[in-house]
Amino acid sequence: MNFMKGTFAAVSAFILARLGMLAPWAGVVIAAMVLDYITGMTAGWLSNTLSSRIGILGIIKKLCCFVIIAVAMMADWAIWQAGAYLGIQTKIQGFLALLIIIWLLINELISILENIGRIGVKYPEWLMNLLEHLKQTTESSGQDVLK
């Protein structure tokens, strides 16, 4: 048991060290993913559409989101290293990963509201509109990087 605790602590410390300033954002995304999963399962249970296959698929999709974050972090690292090699210093590190995390967070929040609506709980329509606007703004910010 102590070995497992030590291993968990070491792996957690390694991941947090690698995430750096992205760690709090990653924590918020994880919390949103858990809430999305819980509200989605609840909505499925209430509508009698709950299935273990759909639940497992949801978990797989959430795990793949972390792969997307990892890819963005690797791209950030490659850009930073290439810049350093070429003598270009940038103060911004982790821009792509942060943009991906924000985009994922907004998508999770939208999904939570949709699930809550399926459960039958009312929420202010302006909140969904605001999240949709933020999603579009984040997507256009990502497109602006390519220009």
C-alpha positions in Angstrom: 0.0 0.0 0.0 2.8 2.4 0.8 4.5 1.6 -2.5 1.2 2.5 -4.3 0.9 5.8 -2.4 4.5 6.6 -3.1 4.2 5.8 -6.8 1.0 7.8 -7.1 2.7 10.8 -5.3 5.8 10.5 -7.6 3.7 10.3 -10.8 1.5 13.2 -9.7 4.5 15.3 -8.8 6.1 14.6 -12.2 2.9 15.5 -14.1 2.3 18.7 -12.1 6.0 19.7 -12.7 5.5 19.1 -16.5 2.2 21.0 -16.6 3.6 24.1 -14.8 1.3 27.0 -15.2 -1.2 24.7 -17.0 -1.8 22.7 -13.8 -4.7 24.8 -12.4 -6.3 24.9 -15.8 -6.0 21.1 -16.1 -7.5 20.7 -12.7 -10.5 22.8 -13.7 -10.9 20.8 -16.9 -10.8 17.5 -15.0 -13.5 18.8 -12.6 -15.6 19.9 -15.5 -15.2 16.5 -17.1 -16.2 14.7 -14.0 -19.3 16.9 -13.7 -20.1 16.4 -17.3 -19.9 12.6 -16.9 -22.1 12.6 -13.8 -24.7 14.9 -15.3 -24.6 12.9 -18.5 -25.1 9.6 -16.7 -27.9 11.1 -14.6 -29.6 12.4 -17.7 -29.2 9.0 -19.3 -30.6 7.2 -16.3 -33.6 9.5 -16.1 -34.4 9.1 -19.8 -33.9 5.3 -19.6 -31.1 5.5 -22.2 -28.2 4.7 -19.8 -25.9 2.1 -21.1 -22.5 0.9 -20.0 -21.2 1.1 -23.6 -22.2 4.8 -23.8 -20.5 5.3 -20.4 -17.3 3.7 -21.4 -17.3 5.6 -24.7 -17.6 8.8 -22.7 -14.6 7.9 -20.6 -12.6 7.0 -23.7 -13.5 10.4 -25.2 -12.4 12.2 -22.0 -9.1 10.4 -22.0 -8.6 11.3 -25.7 -9.0 15.0 -24.7 -5.9 14.6 -22.6 -4.1 13.2 -25.6 -5.1 16.4 -27.5 -3.6 18.5 -24.6 -0.5 16.4 -24.7 -0.1 16.9 -28.5 -0.5 20.7 -28.0 2.1 20.7 -25.2 4.5 18.8 -27.5 3.8 21.3 -30.3 4.5 24.2 -27.8 7.7 22.6 -26.8 8.8 22.0 -30.4 8.1 25.7 -31.3 9.9 26.9 -28.2 12.9 24.7 -28.9 13.0 25.6 -32.6 12.8 29.3 -31.7 15.6 28.9 -29.2 17.8 27.1 -31.7 17.2 29.9 -34.2 18.0 32.6 -31.6 14.4 33.7 -31.2 13.3 34.0 -27.6 9.7 34.0 -26.6 8.2 34.8 -23.3 5.1 32.8 -24.0 5.2 29.1 -23.4 2.3 26.7 -23.5 0.1 29.0 -25.6 -1.3 26.2 -27.8 -1.9 23.9 -24.8 -3.7 26.6 -22.9 -5.8 27.4 -25.9 -6.8 23.8 -26.2 -7.5 23.5 -22.5 -9.8 26.6 -22.6 -11.6 25.2 -25.7 -12.1 21.8 -24.0 -13.3 23.5 -20.8 -15.9 25.6 -22.7 -17.1 22.4 -24.5 -17.4 20.6 -21.2 -19.4 23.5 -19.6 -21.7 23.6 -22.6 -22.2 19.8 -22.3 -23.0 20.1 -18.6 -25.7 22.7 -19.3 -27.1 20.5 -22.0 -27.2 17.6 -19.6 -28.8 19.7 -16.9 -31.4 20.7 -19.4 -32.1 17.1 -20.3 -32.5 16.4 -16.6 -35.2 19.1 -16.5 -33.4 21.8 -14.6 -33.7 25.3 -16.0 -30.7 27.6 -16.4 -30.4 31.1 -17.8 -30.3 31.0 -21.6 -27.7 33.8 -21.6 -25.3 31.5 -19.9 -25.4 29.0 -22.8 -25.2 32.0 -25.3 -22.1 33.3 -23.4 -20.4 29.9 -23.5 -21.2 29.5 -27.3 -19.7 33.0 -27.9 -16.6 32.1 -25.9 -16.3 28.9 -27.9 -16.4 30.8 -31.2 -13.9 33.3 -29.9 -11.5 30.6 -28.8 -11.8 28.8 -32.1 -11.1 32.1 -34.0 -8.1 32.8 -31.8 -6.7 29.4 -32.7 -7.3 30.2 -36.4 -5.6 33.6 -36.0 -2.4 31.8 -34.9 -2.3 30.2 -38.3 -2.5 33.5 -40.2 
